[in-house]
Structures are given as structure tokens and as C-alpha cells.
XYZ file of C-alpha atoms in Angstrom:
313
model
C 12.875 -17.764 18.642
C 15.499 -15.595 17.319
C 14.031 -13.595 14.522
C 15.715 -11.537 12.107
C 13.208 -8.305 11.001
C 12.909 -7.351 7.691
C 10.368 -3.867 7.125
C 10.578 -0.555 6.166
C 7.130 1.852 6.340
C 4.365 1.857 9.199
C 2.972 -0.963 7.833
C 5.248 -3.238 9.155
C 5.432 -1.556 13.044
C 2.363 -3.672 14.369
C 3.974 -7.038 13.288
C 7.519 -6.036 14.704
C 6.095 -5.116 18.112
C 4.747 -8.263 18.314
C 7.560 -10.017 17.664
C 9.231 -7.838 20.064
C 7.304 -8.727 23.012
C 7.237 -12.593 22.243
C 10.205 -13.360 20.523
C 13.962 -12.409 20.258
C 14.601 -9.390 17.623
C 18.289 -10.133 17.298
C 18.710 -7.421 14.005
C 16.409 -5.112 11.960
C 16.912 -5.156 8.335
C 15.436 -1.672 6.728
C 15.638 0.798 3.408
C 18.223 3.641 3.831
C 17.373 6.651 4.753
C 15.613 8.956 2.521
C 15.070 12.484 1.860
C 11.364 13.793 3.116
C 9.641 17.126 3.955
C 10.063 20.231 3.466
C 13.924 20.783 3.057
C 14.293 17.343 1.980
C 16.422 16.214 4.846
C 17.068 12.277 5.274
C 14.513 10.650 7.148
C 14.799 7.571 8.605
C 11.956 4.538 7.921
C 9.489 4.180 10.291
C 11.167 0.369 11.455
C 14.174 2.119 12.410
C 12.941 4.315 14.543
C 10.766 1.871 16.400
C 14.388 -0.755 16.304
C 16.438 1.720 17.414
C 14.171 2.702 20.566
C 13.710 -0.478 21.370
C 17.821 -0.999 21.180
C 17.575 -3.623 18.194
C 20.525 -3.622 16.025
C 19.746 -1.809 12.893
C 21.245 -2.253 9.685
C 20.310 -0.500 6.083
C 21.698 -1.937 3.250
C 21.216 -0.378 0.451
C 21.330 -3.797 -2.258
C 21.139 -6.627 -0.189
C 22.664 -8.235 -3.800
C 25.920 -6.642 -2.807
C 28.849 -8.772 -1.260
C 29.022 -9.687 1.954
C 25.208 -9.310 2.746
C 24.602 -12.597 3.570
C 27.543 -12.938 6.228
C 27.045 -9.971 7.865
C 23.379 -11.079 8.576
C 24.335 -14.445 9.133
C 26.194 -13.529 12.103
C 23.338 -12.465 13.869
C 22.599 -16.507 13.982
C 18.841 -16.357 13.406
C 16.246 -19.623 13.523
C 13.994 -17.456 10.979
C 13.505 -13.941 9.246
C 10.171 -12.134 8.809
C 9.184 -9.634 5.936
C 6.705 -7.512 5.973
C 7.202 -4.046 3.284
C 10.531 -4.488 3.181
C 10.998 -2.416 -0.549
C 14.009 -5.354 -1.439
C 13.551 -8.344 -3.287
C 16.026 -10.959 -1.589
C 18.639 -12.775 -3.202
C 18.505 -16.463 -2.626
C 21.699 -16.468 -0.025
C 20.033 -14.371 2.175
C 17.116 -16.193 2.073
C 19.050 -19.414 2.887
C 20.434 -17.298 6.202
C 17.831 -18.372 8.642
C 17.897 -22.313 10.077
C 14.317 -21.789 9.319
C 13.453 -20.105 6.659
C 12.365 -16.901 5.778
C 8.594 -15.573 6.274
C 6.630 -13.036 4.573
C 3.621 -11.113 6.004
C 1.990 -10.525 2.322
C -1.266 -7.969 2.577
C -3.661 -10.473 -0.027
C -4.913 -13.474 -0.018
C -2.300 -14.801 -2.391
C -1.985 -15.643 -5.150
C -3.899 -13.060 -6.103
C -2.458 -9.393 -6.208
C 1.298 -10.352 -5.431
C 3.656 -7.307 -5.657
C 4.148 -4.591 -4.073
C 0.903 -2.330 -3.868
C -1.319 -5.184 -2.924
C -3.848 -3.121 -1.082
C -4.311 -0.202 -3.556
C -5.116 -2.363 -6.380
C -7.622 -4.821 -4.699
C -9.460 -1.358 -3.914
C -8.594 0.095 -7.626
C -9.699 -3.642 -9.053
C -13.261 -2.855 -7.066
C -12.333 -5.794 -4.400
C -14.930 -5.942 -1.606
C -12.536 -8.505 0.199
C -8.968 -9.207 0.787
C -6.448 -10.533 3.781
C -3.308 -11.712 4.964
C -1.327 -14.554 3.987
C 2.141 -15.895 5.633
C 4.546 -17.327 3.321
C 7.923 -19.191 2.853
C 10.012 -16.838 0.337
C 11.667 -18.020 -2.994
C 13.580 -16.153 -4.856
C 10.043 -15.526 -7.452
C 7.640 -12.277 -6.311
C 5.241 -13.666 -3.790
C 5.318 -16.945 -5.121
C 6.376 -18.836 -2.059
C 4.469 -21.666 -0.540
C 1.578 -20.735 1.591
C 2.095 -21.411 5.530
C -1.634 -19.389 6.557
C -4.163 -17.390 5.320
C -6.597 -15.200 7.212
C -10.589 -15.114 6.469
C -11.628 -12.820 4.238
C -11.704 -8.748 5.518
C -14.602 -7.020 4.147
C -13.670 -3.707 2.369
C -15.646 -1.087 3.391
C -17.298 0.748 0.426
C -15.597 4.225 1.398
C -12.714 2.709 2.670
C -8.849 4.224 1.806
C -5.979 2.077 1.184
C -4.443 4.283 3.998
C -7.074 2.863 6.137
C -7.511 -0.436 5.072
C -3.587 -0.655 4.973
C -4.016 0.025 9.247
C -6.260 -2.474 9.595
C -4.801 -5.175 7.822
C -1.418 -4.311 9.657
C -2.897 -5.506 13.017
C -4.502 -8.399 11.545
C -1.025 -9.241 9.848
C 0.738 -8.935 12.991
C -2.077 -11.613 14.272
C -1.480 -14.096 11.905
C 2.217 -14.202 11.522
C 2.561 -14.506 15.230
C 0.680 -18.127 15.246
C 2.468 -18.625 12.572
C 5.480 -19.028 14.839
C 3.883 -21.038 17.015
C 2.789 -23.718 14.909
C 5.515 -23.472 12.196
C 6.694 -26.963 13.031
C 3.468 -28.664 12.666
C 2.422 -26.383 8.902
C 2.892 -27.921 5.878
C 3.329 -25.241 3.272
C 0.723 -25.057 0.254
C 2.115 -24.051 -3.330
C 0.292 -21.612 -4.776
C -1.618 -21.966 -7.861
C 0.177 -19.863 -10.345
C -3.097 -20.162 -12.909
C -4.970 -18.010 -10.253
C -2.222 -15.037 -9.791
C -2.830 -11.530 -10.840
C 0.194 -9.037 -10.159
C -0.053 -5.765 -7.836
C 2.922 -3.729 -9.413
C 4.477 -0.727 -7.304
C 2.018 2.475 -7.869
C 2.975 5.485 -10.011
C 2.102 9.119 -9.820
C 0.070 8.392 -13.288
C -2.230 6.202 -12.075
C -3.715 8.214 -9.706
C -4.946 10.679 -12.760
C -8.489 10.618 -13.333
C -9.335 9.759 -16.768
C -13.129 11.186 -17.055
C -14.078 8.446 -19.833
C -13.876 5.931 -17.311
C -16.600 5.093 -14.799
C -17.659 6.983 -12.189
C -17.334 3.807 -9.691
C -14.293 3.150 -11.284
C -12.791 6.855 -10.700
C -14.258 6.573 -6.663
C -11.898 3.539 -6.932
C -8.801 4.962 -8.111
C -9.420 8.156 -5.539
C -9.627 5.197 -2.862
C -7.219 2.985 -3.754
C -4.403 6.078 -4.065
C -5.098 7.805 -1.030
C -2.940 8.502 1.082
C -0.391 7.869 -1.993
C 0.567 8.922 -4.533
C -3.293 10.720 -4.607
C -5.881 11.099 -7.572
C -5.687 14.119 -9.271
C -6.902 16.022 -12.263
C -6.983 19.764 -13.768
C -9.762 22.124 -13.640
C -9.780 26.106 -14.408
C -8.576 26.822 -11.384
C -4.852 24.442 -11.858
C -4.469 21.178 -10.685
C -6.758 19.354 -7.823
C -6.106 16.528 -5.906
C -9.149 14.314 -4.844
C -8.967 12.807 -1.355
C -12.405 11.395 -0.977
C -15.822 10.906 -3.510
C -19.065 9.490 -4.229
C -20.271 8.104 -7.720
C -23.684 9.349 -8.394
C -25.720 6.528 -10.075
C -27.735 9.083 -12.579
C -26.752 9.393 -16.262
C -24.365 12.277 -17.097
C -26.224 14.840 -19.312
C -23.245 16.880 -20.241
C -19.728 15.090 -22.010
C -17.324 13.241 -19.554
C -15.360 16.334 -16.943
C -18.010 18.646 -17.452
C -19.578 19.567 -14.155
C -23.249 19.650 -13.776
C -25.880 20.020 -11.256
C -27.598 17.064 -9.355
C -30.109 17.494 -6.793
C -28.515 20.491 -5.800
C -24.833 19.542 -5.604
C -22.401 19.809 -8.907
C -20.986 16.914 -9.485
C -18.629 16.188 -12.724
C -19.821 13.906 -15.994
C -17.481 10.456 -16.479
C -18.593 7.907 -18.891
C -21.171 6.182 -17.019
C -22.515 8.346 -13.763
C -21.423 11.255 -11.866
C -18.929 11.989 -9.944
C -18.902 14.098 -6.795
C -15.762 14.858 -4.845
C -15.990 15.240 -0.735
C -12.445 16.079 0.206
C -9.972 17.994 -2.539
C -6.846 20.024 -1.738
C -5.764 22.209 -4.656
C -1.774 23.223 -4.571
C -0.191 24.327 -1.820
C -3.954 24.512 -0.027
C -5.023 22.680 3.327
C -7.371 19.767 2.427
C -11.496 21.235 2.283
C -14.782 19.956 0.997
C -15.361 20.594 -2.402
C -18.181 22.957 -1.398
C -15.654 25.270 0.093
C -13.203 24.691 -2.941
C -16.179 25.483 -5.386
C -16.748 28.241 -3.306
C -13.386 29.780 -3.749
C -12.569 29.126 -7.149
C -15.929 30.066 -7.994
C -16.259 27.447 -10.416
C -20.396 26.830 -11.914
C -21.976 24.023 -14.180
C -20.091 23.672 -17.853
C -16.492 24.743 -16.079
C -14.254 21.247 -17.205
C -12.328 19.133 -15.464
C -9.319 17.664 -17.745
C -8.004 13.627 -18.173
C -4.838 12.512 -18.120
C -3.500 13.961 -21.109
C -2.984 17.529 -19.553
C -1.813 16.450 -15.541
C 1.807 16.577 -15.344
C 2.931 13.654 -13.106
């Protein structure tokens, strides 16, 4: 089949080298290049570099709703288009490009958590399941009717998005490719809209820790933003970014950011538990355990940590 490739991050690789090996990649469709690292310098998406070593026709549009969009990818003749992270919401005449139809590789079990952040907010939410569904695309946001649906993938309790994001990649790749293969025997399922909830794009702020929340909910939050864009909060030693932590099931004795001691580890008040980081990396520091940080800023029970209100995004 001749399959036109729409994906941007690493997310998308595992699906595109599968359809590389068992299909025809006639074009991939990926985000411009952006500035990253140190110095800023443009850096191309992860899809392109995969495309372009592979010697798949790359093209980076930078609206798709611009003119001409839907000729230019038209002329690459494809039966179908797959989606998978793309970062572009696509207009309804490139949609109509492909004989076939387009296909999304979504990272829920629709309808529930469409958008684009799916994984971080079934973790955030306090999800202990999700999947992968294949779609055909409208013109809505994940609303499409349903082509296949994976069973549901236990979340493990400590598990990142970062991680959970791999392993649903593979298991994405899986599915769409029998998708393909039985795509003319499928009958597409609308979704029910009653049952949606929405996965919006992440923001710096919602990785800050508020301490009035939680302590299982702040674990979330640290899970559900890791690798991106990262929990954080301020202590008296300037701002702190928490990689990894445990909620401690024992009623705070001190008010919520205050750290305390707990059998022998100090752990900081929320508003129901405690909290302990694992993994923190302080500004322009290496990542460390928070035994090595509290060691170095030589911080003791009654120093506070601070909520949203004072971490600059």
C-alpha cells in the first residue's frame, strides 16, 4: 500500500518503521524544524531524520491550511495516510487526499482523553489503564470513527509518561499495522461523544506542585510531566524540579510544603499525606536523589517548599 506518513517526535518512529518494512512510504509529512539545545540551533524532528535515512521524501509544511497543500501531497498518489504526533490539525482537503482515507494512531482508548497530551493526563487523572486506538480522521479533534482498539495496558504505579509513552509506541505500531491488513473488511465505530473527556496540550504551569493538593495527586502530576515539561516547585535553596516520588500514606503533622521527618526520611506536608521526592535536579545541577540534594542545600524539618503562586513558568 502506498502510505503517506504523517509524525513528528519519537513517538511516532516505531509505527513508521513498520510501515517502512511492509508497506510503501511514498512521502513523510513532519513539523519544521525547531530551535533546541544549548545555542538554540534548528533541530530537525525525530521523523525526519529517520525519513531522510531511509531516503523517504520529506516535506515540512509549516500550515498545512496554506494553499497548495493538498496538491503538492496529492501528487505523491497515496491509497491512505497515517498520523501518529503529527502537532497539525488537518484541514478537510488534505484529509480527502488519500483513495483511502486517512488513519490516526491515537495513544487512548478513545473517546476518552482525545487531544494532544493523551498519555500525561491519563497518568495526571490517576488512570491505572489506557491503549491504542486506530481511527478514520474528520476534521473534529479525535473524533473520527473507530477502526481498532487495543486491550487495556496496565499503568504501572511508578510509571513516567516518558516511559509509558515508549511502550505504547510499540504497541501502536502493532495495531495500526493490522489495521492495514484488514482495513477492507472494518467497519468503523462512531464514537460516543457522551463518554469523551479532552487531553489538552501540556503547559509549563501544570507541572507546579500545588502543596494543598494530595500527596497521590502531586506523585501524579511528577509522573504524568516527566520527561516534559517537569514538576517543579521552590524551596530555600531556588527552584527544584521533581523527577520521581512516593506519597507517604501517614497524616502530615506540619501545614502543606513544610518538610518533616518520617521514619527517618523528610518528606514534605500536602493536604492529605506526605510527600517524598526520589529524583530532583535543582538549576543548572545533574539530576540526584533528594538525599544528596538535602545534603547539599542543607535543608532540615520546618524549611518550606512553595505552591504555585511563587514558581515562575
Amino acid at each position: 500500500m502506498r502510505v503517506l506518513f504523517y509524525g513528528t517526535p519519537e513517538f511516532a518512529l516505531p509505527t513508521l518503521e513498520a510501515l517502512l518494512h511492509r508497506h510503501e512510504v511514498v512521502a513523510v509529512v513532519t513539523q519544521p524544524d525547531r530551535p533546541a539545545h544549548r545555542g538554540q540551533r534548528p533541530t530537525p524532528p525525530p521523523v525526519k531524520v529517520r525519513a531522510a535515512a531511509a531516503g523517504v521524501p520529506v516535506v515540512q509544511p509549516a500550515r498545512l491550511r496554506d494553499p497548495g497543500w493538498p496538491e503538492r501531497l496529492a501528487a505523491f498518489t497515496p491509497d491512505t495516510a497515517v498520523v501518529v504526533a503529527f502537532g497539525q490539525i488537518l484541514p478537510r482537503a488534505v484529509l480527502d487526499v488519500p483513495l483511502r482515507g486517512s488513519i490516526n494512531v491515537h495513544a487512548s482508548l478513545l473517546p476518552r482523553y482525545r487531544g494532544a497530551a493523551p498519555i500525561a493526563w491519563a497518568i495526571m487523572r490517576g488512570e491505572t489503564a489506557t491503549g491504542i486506538t486506530t481511527f478514520l480522521m474528520d476534521e473534529g479533534m479525535d473524533t473520527g470513527p473507530i477502526l481498532q482498539q487495543s486491550g487495556p495496558l496496565p499503568i504501572g504505579a511508578d510509571e513516567t509518561a516518558g516511559e509509558l509513552g515508549a511502550r505504547l509506541a510499540v504497541l501502536g505500531a502493532e495495531l495500526l499495522i493490522d489495521t492495514l491488513a484488514r482495513l477492507a473488511t472494518l467497519t468503523p465505530i462512531p464514537q460516543r461523544d457522551e463518554d469523551a473527556t479532552m487531553a489538552p496540550r501540556l503547559r509549563k504551569s501544570d507541572g507546579h506542585l500545588d502543596w494543598n493538593r494530595p500527596a497521590e495527586e502531586l506523585v501524579n502530576v511528577v509522573r504524568g510531566c516527566n520527561p516534559w515539561p517537569g514538576a517543579h516547585t521552590v524551596g530555600p535553596a531556588g527552584r527544584l524540579s521533581i523527577r520521581r516520588a512516593r506519597a507517604v500514606r501517614a497524616e502530615a503533622p506540619v501545614p502543606p510544603g513544610t518538610l518533616y521527618e518520617h521514619e527517618g526520611q523528610l518528606v514534605a506536608a500536602t493536604g492529605a499525606g506526605g510527600f517524598l521526592p526520589v529524583e530532583v535536579q535543582a538549576d543548572n545541577k545533574r539530576p540526584m536523589s533528594w538525599t544528596e540534594y538535602l545534603r547539599g542545600a542543607r535543608l532540615s524539618a520546618g524549611a518550606r517548599l512553595l505552591g504555585p503562586a511563587s514558581v515562575q513558568a
